[in-house]
Structure formats: structure tokens, C-alpha cells
């Protein structure tokens, strides 16, 4: 699209997974010209199933994508917990564990959600794949962005929707260790053949401090496999070494029974393994100057809450609406935090329930968990967790829009801004490659 047609300013969104396309959708609706940059070569397919729950379902309805999500709904029917020897400990309905509501909340493959979001705006906003932000320099009139490809462009605002390991956050606020709250676990995800005859169900195996899961999406020939283990400190030394990651997992699960040896062997040969720590992101504020964060980049709740995708959708809606409803970006970013922070923190606090249910670390905790599971029903619960619906979405009017386009605010803005920005680059020479005046938090 012609960026000079923007009546309300230009916005760069970093990340094209969930929060990025969602915030781009709403910003475009409110009259902004949006560019989305994504380091992958295209929309990311595949991935573990994710949930859209509570307030996020209403966001999807307002976007017009809820029917597509309902069509893609996986409809998992059974969750079987196994003891260390593979014997059955309990069988429950999945929603009874995660706190969802059958018939309202939806569970879809992650790749389906990203495809649906991308499809909703691919012809309306500019997507730049196979590139990423390398440096940011903020000034009076906007933000100069240098991309990994070497291209330089200027935007009025930059939004980081680039996930748990956000490059935008690192550039503006500092190293991720400042904001990551390690929850005491590491995990590996991969796919393997469905030789178990599983359908619309998951098996979860536990022994104190270690867990494994096999997840059958519908009647597919592949399973999503998951190996999780307690680890006292984040193993930073292996996070950038895939072979060391495989060795750590294999060593941790050595000697375990059931199908663990088969899973470890499958992980060794998988072409799609993913390894990471189980962490949350906690930040004192989510914006600095003309840069703001949304989704996991700002407030990752971890998969233990099952709320990452839902918080991304809700956060994107509130952030874009705040930019549309306020006269300047400073007030908009402040309203965004004020309106959603309590909801975010309430859902991040659900992590204790997820950890207790899925990954007990002691024999006593495991026995307590199993006894509680046996008291649950194999039928779907009638109500969900209150945290999932704790926010009533504001109604945002597309007629009250922010003017971040500088003194011109029309088709001349982009051309004149480029001239000012080029002069700025030639005279200021920022030394750190980060946004000026950053890390106000």
C-alpha cells in the first residue's frame, strides 16, 4: 500500500505471529498506515494448539474471525494422566484442567490462528518477511529504523509484538534478563508419528520433576510431543546450542520408562524441535517514547496459564483502540496500560494452577494432584476461570483518532519526514543503536 495515504500516521509492528497481525488489523481500521516486519520467511505454520478464551473470544468476534476459529476448533475430548510406569492415574475433560468453557472458548492449531489473522489483513497492510529490526533511533518527529537487511525507514510509532525474546524490548528497555521471571522449568517441543492411535486427546505422563505429553490434534498422523523438566536455574549455556539442548533433555530423562525412550529418540531426529525455558515477562511499564510493546513481548504469561494468545488478542485490541481514542501517543500508551494491566496480572497469576496440575515436582505434590484430578469430571465444566473474562472490552470509536503524523498529518508527511530524518541521521550519529531516551521505566 502507498504509505503516503496514511491520514493518521505510520506504525511499524515487529512480529507477525498473533499480537502483531491483531494490532495491525485494528490500527488499519482506525486509519493508520501499518507495516509489519517478521524475521521468518512467511506466516509461521504448525505449532502447538493454543486457546482463545473469555474476553479474547469477544475480540475475535469483533474482528469477524470467530466463525473461522470455530471451524478450526480442535475439540479435544479426553486428557489422560499417567503414572511413571504408564498406568492410568486419572481421565478428565481438558476444559476441567485449563478452565475453559465448552461451546464458547476455542482451541486451534497455532498455525491456523496465524493464517486467519494474516488473511484478514494481508491485502490491507504492508508485510515485510525475512527481515527484522536491527536498530532504533527516536527523535522529535518519529523513529528511525534500521533493518537487518540494511534498509532504513522512518515511522511515527514502533510496536514490539515479537514475543518472549523480543528484539524490540531489548533495544529499547535493555537485556531480557531484567524482565524474564524464570518459573523453574525447561521444555522441548517437537512432532513425531502417531503410532499410538490417539485421536482428539492428550496423554500426560508424570514423575516428580519431569513430565511428557503426547497431543493428538483431531485424527492426524502426527503427534505434538512435549518433554518438560524442573531445572533450578535457567540453562543459558545451552539456549543457543540445539545439540546441547537435545543432550540436556536426553540426560534428564535417561532411565525413565513408559514411552519416554521413544520420545527422546524422536526428538533427536525431529526436524522441528523447539527448546526454551518456562518464563513470564514482567515489566514496570510497556512503553518508552514512541515505542510500545504488546503480547508476550510485554507480558508473556507462559503456557502454564494457557492465556498467551488470549492476552495477545486483547492487548492488541486495547492498544490500537487507545491510539485511536487519544490525542497523542503518550496519553494513548498510558491508557493502554491503565486499562489492561490488572487483567494481565490477574491472568499471569494463574500460573500456579497450571504448574500444580501439570508439573508437580515432589512425590507428595504429585499424589495430591492425582487425587484432585480423580475428583474432576470427564464432562466439560459449565463455567470457566473468572480471570479469563475479568475485563469488559471498551467500545472504541474509529472517529476519534490520534494524530501522530507530525505537523503535516497528510500525504506530505512521509516525504517531508524522510527529509528531516535523513538530516537527523547525518547530524546525531546515535552510538548505541537504541531508541534515544529509552528505558524510562
XYZ file of C-alpha atoms in Angstrom:
441
model
C 0.000 0.000 0.000
C 1.092 3.625 -0.529
C 2.322 4.717 2.864
C 1.767 8.373 1.921
C -2.003 7.866 2.018
C -1.894 7.475 5.780
C -4.086 10.105 7.402
C -3.213 9.190 10.978
C 0.472 8.344 10.807
C 2.714 5.384 10.128
C 3.261 2.471 12.501
C 5.839 -0.297 12.319
C 4.819 -3.530 14.018
C 7.577 -6.047 14.720
C 6.265 -9.618 14.706
C 3.674 -11.418 12.575
C 2.519 -14.192 14.888
C -0.601 -13.244 16.888
C -0.295 -9.879 18.639
C 1.332 -8.280 15.582
C -1.338 -9.017 12.948
C -4.073 -8.361 15.523
C -2.843 -4.871 16.391
C -2.223 -4.203 12.679
C -5.836 -5.168 11.951
C -7.237 -2.621 14.386
C -4.763 0.131 13.536
C -5.663 -0.163 9.851
C -9.332 0.063 10.743
C -8.637 3.298 12.608
C -6.815 4.895 9.683
C -3.135 4.242 10.317
C -0.716 3.026 7.670
C 0.842 -0.142 9.077
C 3.967 -2.083 8.165
C 4.531 -5.499 9.786
C 8.069 -6.883 9.761
C 8.703 -10.564 10.513
C 12.013 -12.399 10.656
C 10.517 -15.621 9.261
C 10.158 -16.030 5.521
C 6.363 -16.112 5.740
C 3.481 -16.694 8.152
C 4.518 -19.361 10.632
C 2.566 -22.580 10.204
C 2.270 -25.540 12.527
C 2.857 -25.200 16.220
C 1.210 -26.486 19.349
C -2.551 -25.991 19.781
C -3.486 -22.756 21.534
C -6.635 -21.476 23.232
C -8.721 -18.358 22.691
C -10.753 -17.846 25.839
C -13.038 -15.444 27.622
C -12.581 -11.814 26.665
C -10.403 -12.779 23.702
C -13.361 -14.594 22.132
C -15.194 -11.264 22.034
C -12.174 -9.643 20.366
C -12.266 -12.358 17.694
C -15.986 -11.738 17.214
C -15.423 -8.005 16.723
C -12.680 -8.797 14.193
C -15.079 -11.016 12.262
C -12.803 -14.061 12.530
C -14.704 -16.016 15.187
C -16.556 -18.232 12.655
C -13.197 -19.248 11.154
C -11.805 -20.052 14.579
C -14.877 -22.101 15.440
C -14.486 -24.022 12.194
C -10.836 -24.726 13.050
C -11.702 -25.747 16.633
C -9.899 -28.954 17.587
C -12.440 -30.256 20.102
C -10.147 -32.237 22.338
C -12.249 -34.792 24.178
C -10.057 -36.504 26.724
C -7.000 -35.828 28.848
C -5.409 -38.922 30.396
C -2.823 -38.584 33.161
C -0.342 -41.426 33.589
C 1.927 -42.510 36.428
C 5.640 -43.159 35.966
C 5.025 -46.782 34.919
C 2.427 -45.732 32.330
C -0.589 -46.808 34.380
C -3.657 -44.575 34.328
C -3.879 -42.031 37.144
C -6.949 -40.060 36.013
C -9.063 -39.219 32.959
C -10.658 -35.760 32.763
C -12.156 -33.407 30.235
C -9.434 -30.962 29.038
C -11.530 -27.914 29.928
C -11.752 -29.098 33.527
C -7.984 -28.626 33.823
C -7.462 -25.447 31.795
C -10.586 -23.636 32.962
C -12.204 -23.174 29.565
C -15.861 -23.272 28.599
C -17.049 -25.802 26.039
C -19.034 -24.177 23.252
C -17.633 -20.697 23.923
C -13.851 -20.912 24.053
C -11.943 -22.322 21.084
C -8.765 -24.349 20.706
C -6.992 -24.208 17.355
C -3.574 -25.103 15.954
C -1.338 -22.079 16.345
C -0.645 -22.025 12.626
C -4.366 -21.831 11.883
C -4.741 -18.743 14.053
C -1.761 -17.000 12.458
C -3.067 -17.856 8.968
C -6.515 -16.488 9.825
C -5.068 -13.268 11.223
C -2.735 -12.820 8.262
C -5.545 -13.488 5.826
C -7.692 -10.819 7.465
C -5.201 -8.026 6.671
C -2.687 -9.251 4.080
C -4.210 -7.015 1.402
C -4.622 -4.036 3.711
C -1.228 -3.562 5.386
C 2.359 -3.949 4.253
C 4.102 -7.171 5.291
C 7.897 -7.434 5.133
C 9.072 -11.003 5.704
C 12.622 -12.315 6.159
C 13.728 -9.125 7.911
C 13.790 -7.668 11.405
C 14.645 -4.566 13.381
C 18.362 -4.063 13.943
C 18.438 -0.564 15.464
C 16.057 2.178 16.554
C 16.728 5.902 16.946
C 13.896 8.034 18.271
C 13.720 11.777 17.706
C 11.186 14.608 17.797
C 9.367 13.580 14.635
C 9.384 9.794 14.824
C 11.605 6.734 14.979
C 14.374 5.893 12.514
C 14.526 2.143 11.971
C 17.478 0.235 10.557
C 16.535 -3.274 9.460
C 18.746 -6.342 9.415
C 18.690 -6.128 5.615
C 20.346 -2.700 5.801
C 17.229 -0.814 4.701
C 16.439 2.341 6.678
C 12.958 3.770 7.104
C 11.174 6.154 9.431
C 7.869 5.654 11.252
C 5.783 7.671 13.668
C 5.439 4.774 16.113
C 7.008 1.342 16.631
C 5.165 -1.518 18.343
C 7.042 -4.605 19.502
C 4.938 -7.737 19.116
C 7.951 -10.007 18.712
C 7.424 -12.456 21.512
C 9.109 -13.687 24.658
C 12.602 -12.943 23.316
C 11.642 -9.554 21.867
C 14.360 -7.720 19.985
C 12.345 -4.503 20.249
C 12.238 -4.809 24.032
C 15.964 -5.444 24.180
C 16.770 -2.392 22.054
C 14.558 -0.002 23.981
C 14.406 -1.346 27.544
C 17.553 -3.442 27.910
C 18.529 -7.131 28.319
C 15.682 -9.612 28.647
C 17.038 -10.999 31.918
C 15.779 -7.818 33.589
C 12.213 -8.744 32.758
C 12.109 -12.531 32.498
C 10.781 -14.350 35.542
C 12.028 -17.914 35.321
C 9.429 -20.395 36.600
C 11.787 -23.300 37.232
C 11.204 -25.472 34.154
C 12.614 -26.129 30.694
C 10.804 -27.835 27.840
C 11.239 -29.297 24.378
C 8.513 -29.397 21.715
C 8.573 -31.450 18.516
C 6.382 -33.624 16.321
C 6.530 -37.388 15.930
C 4.463 -40.101 14.188
C 1.146 -41.025 15.760
C 1.871 -44.702 16.268
C -0.322 -44.793 19.387
C -3.701 -44.499 17.676
C -4.535 -41.319 19.569
C -7.410 -39.094 18.393
C -8.722 -35.787 19.787
C -6.878 -36.386 23.053
C -3.702 -35.987 25.041
C -1.666 -38.227 27.322
C 0.338 -36.637 30.129
C 2.978 -38.719 31.908
C 4.452 -37.572 35.215
C 7.148 -38.435 37.652
C 8.328 -35.873 40.229
C 10.082 -33.030 38.409
C 9.581 -34.444 34.904
C 6.652 -34.684 32.528
C 5.878 -35.755 28.983
C 2.842 -35.227 26.801
C 1.547 -36.616 23.515
C -1.134 -34.479 21.904
C -3.287 -35.745 19.024
C -4.889 -32.924 17.042
C -8.031 -34.444 15.548
C -7.210 -37.713 13.717
C -3.824 -36.666 12.374
C -0.882 -38.887 11.573
C 1.406 -36.712 13.701
C 1.534 -36.020 17.407
C 2.736 -32.920 19.171
C 5.268 -34.213 21.682
C 6.381 -32.362 24.771
C 9.100 -33.027 27.344
C 9.260 -30.793 30.414
C 11.571 -30.878 33.424
C 12.385 -28.884 36.520
C 15.745 -27.116 36.457
C 16.958 -24.921 39.335
C 18.417 -22.160 37.152
C 17.905 -21.167 33.510
C 20.443 -23.147 31.428
C 21.647 -20.120 29.497
C 24.665 -22.039 28.227
C 22.514 -24.285 26.003
C 19.865 -21.843 24.777
C 21.738 -21.144 21.546
C 23.083 -24.673 21.024
C 20.470 -27.122 19.638
C 22.681 -30.166 20.085
C 23.399 -29.252 23.702
C 19.658 -28.820 24.236
C 18.972 -32.338 22.951
C 21.735 -33.720 25.168
C 20.320 -31.967 28.234
C 16.834 -33.365 27.613
C 18.132 -36.865 26.904
C 20.286 -36.879 30.029
C 17.428 -35.590 32.174
C 15.036 -38.345 31.021
C 17.594 -41.169 30.897
C 16.285 -44.264 32.644
C 12.621 -43.268 32.556
C 10.070 -45.792 31.377
C 6.749 -45.782 29.505
C 7.301 -44.268 26.010
C 9.966 -41.809 27.140
C 12.871 -43.537 25.281
C 10.777 -43.473 22.074
C 10.028 -39.787 22.555
C 13.647 -38.887 23.255
C 14.739 -40.756 20.125
C 12.064 -38.928 18.116
C 13.295 -35.605 19.471
C 16.827 -36.460 18.353
C 15.640 -36.935 14.768
C 12.887 -34.295 14.619
C 13.307 -31.516 12.076
C 11.218 -29.074 14.113
C 12.417 -29.233 17.748
C 11.926 -26.143 19.914
C 13.602 -25.704 23.295
C 13.113 -22.920 25.818
C 12.687 -22.050 29.459
C 9.261 -21.642 31.050
C 9.184 -17.941 31.854
C 6.972 -14.928 32.259
C 7.693 -11.317 31.338
C 7.079 -8.666 33.980
C 7.789 -5.004 33.195
C 7.140 -1.842 35.211
C 5.844 -0.173 32.045
C 5.255 -1.266 28.471
C 6.211 1.858 26.546
C 9.026 4.365 26.204
C 8.676 7.396 23.998
C 7.230 6.353 20.647
C 7.778 2.635 21.217
C 5.358 0.257 22.951
C 5.162 -3.496 23.493
C 2.188 -5.840 23.185
C 1.587 -9.549 23.794
C 4.380 -11.808 25.029
C 6.972 -9.083 24.456
C 5.356 -7.047 27.242
C 3.602 -9.567 29.477
C 4.141 -13.201 28.494
C 2.132 -15.282 30.981
C 3.784 -18.629 29.985
C 1.987 -21.642 28.554
C 1.246 -22.778 32.115
C -1.627 -20.274 32.134
C -2.855 -21.133 28.647
C -3.529 -17.408 28.216
C -0.712 -16.190 25.970
C -2.744 -15.965 22.770
C -5.761 -14.525 24.553
C -3.711 -11.781 26.216
C -2.128 -11.002 22.844
C -5.525 -10.546 21.163
C -6.972 -8.478 23.996
C -3.823 -6.371 24.346
C -3.750 -5.653 20.619
C -7.385 -4.517 20.688
C -6.879 -2.222 23.686
C -3.580 -0.764 22.422
C -4.920 0.088 18.969
C -8.125 1.467 20.435
C -6.171 3.675 22.819
C -4.145 5.069 19.934
C -7.376 5.771 18.082
C -9.048 7.475 21.036
C -6.327 9.776 22.383
C -4.747 12.922 21.059
C -1.139 11.812 21.381
C 0.809 8.594 21.749
C 1.942 9.318 25.324
C -1.636 9.522 26.554
C -2.599 6.530 24.423
C 0.150 4.314 25.816
C -0.728 5.361 29.365
C -4.391 4.492 28.783
C -3.426 1.134 27.287
C -1.540 0.185 30.441
C -4.192 1.572 32.758
C -6.990 -0.324 31.017
C -5.365 -3.760 30.768
C -2.615 -4.152 33.365
C -4.880 -5.521 36.096
C -6.347 -8.045 33.645
C -2.851 -9.089 32.550
C -1.574 -9.547 36.090
C -4.655 -11.495 37.111
C -4.082 -13.946 34.256
C -0.343 -14.178 34.859
C -1.202 -15.176 38.425
C -2.979 -18.269 37.094
C 0.452 -19.821 36.548
C 0.360 -21.537 39.938
C -2.698 -23.567 38.977
C -1.084 -24.698 35.732
C 2.191 -25.701 37.367
C 0.430 -27.637 40.114
C -1.767 -29.515 37.652
C 0.802 -30.335 35.008
C 4.252 -30.483 36.614
C 4.378 -31.490 40.296
C 7.970 -31.523 41.471
C 7.670 -33.795 44.511
C 6.065 -37.176 45.156
C 3.727 -35.600 47.693
C 2.617 -32.892 45.258
C 2.102 -35.491 42.531
C -0.090 -37.657 44.745
C -2.123 -34.622 45.806
C -2.556 -33.623 42.169
C -3.723 -37.097 41.172
C -6.261 -37.208 43.984
C -7.655 -33.843 42.908
C -7.874 -34.980 39.288
C -9.825 -38.070 40.276
C -12.405 -35.761 41.803
C -12.943 -33.954 38.500
C -15.492 -34.963 35.916
C -14.858 -36.322 32.464
C -17.597 -33.949 31.266
C -16.863 -30.321 30.289
C -17.355 -27.803 33.111
C -20.180 -25.294 32.920
C -18.100 -22.238 33.866
C -14.557 -21.090 33.250
C -11.974 -19.319 35.377
C -13.105 -15.812 36.326
C -9.728 -14.387 35.268
C -10.448 -15.226 31.627
C -13.428 -12.857 31.499
C -12.300 -10.277 34.069
C -12.074 -7.452 31.509
C -15.044 -5.842 29.788
C -13.836 -4.586 26.427
C -14.192 -0.861 25.796
C -16.035 0.292 22.687
C -13.597 2.232 20.538
C -14.876 4.761 18.051
C -12.963 4.927 14.749
C -13.918 8.592 14.507
C -11.716 9.729 17.389
C -8.208 9.165 16.115
C -4.752 10.061 17.187
C -2.707 12.465 15.078
C 0.866 11.240 15.324
C 1.809 12.310 11.813
C 3.663 15.409 12.902
C 2.861 18.934 11.726
C 1.749 17.771 8.284
C -0.593 14.879 9.110
C -1.370 14.319 5.448
C 0.109 12.811 2.316
C 3.068 15.166 2.504
C 4.140 13.846 5.877
C 6.028 10.809 4.688
C 8.141 12.711 2.156
C 8.926 15.628 4.468
C 9.591 13.311 7.394
C 12.123 11.380 5.343
C 13.988 14.623 4.629
C 14.018 15.578 8.309
C 15.021 12.066 9.300
C 17.890 11.954 6.826
C 19.186 15.216 8.268
C 18.800 13.756 11.750
C 20.832 10.692 10.828
C 23.621 12.809 9.416
C 23.872 15.092 12.439
C 23.205 12.949 15.504
C 25.054 9.649 14.906
C 23.436 7.647 17.740
C 26.130 5.459 19.238
C 24.165 2.665 20.852
C 21.697 1.688 18.154
C 18.821 2.011 20.639
C 15.948 4.442 20.811
C 17.019 7.758 22.299
C 15.629 8.472 25.724
C 14.844 4.792 26.137
C 14.217 2.751 29.234
C 12.112 5.311 31.044
C 10.856 2.506 33.285
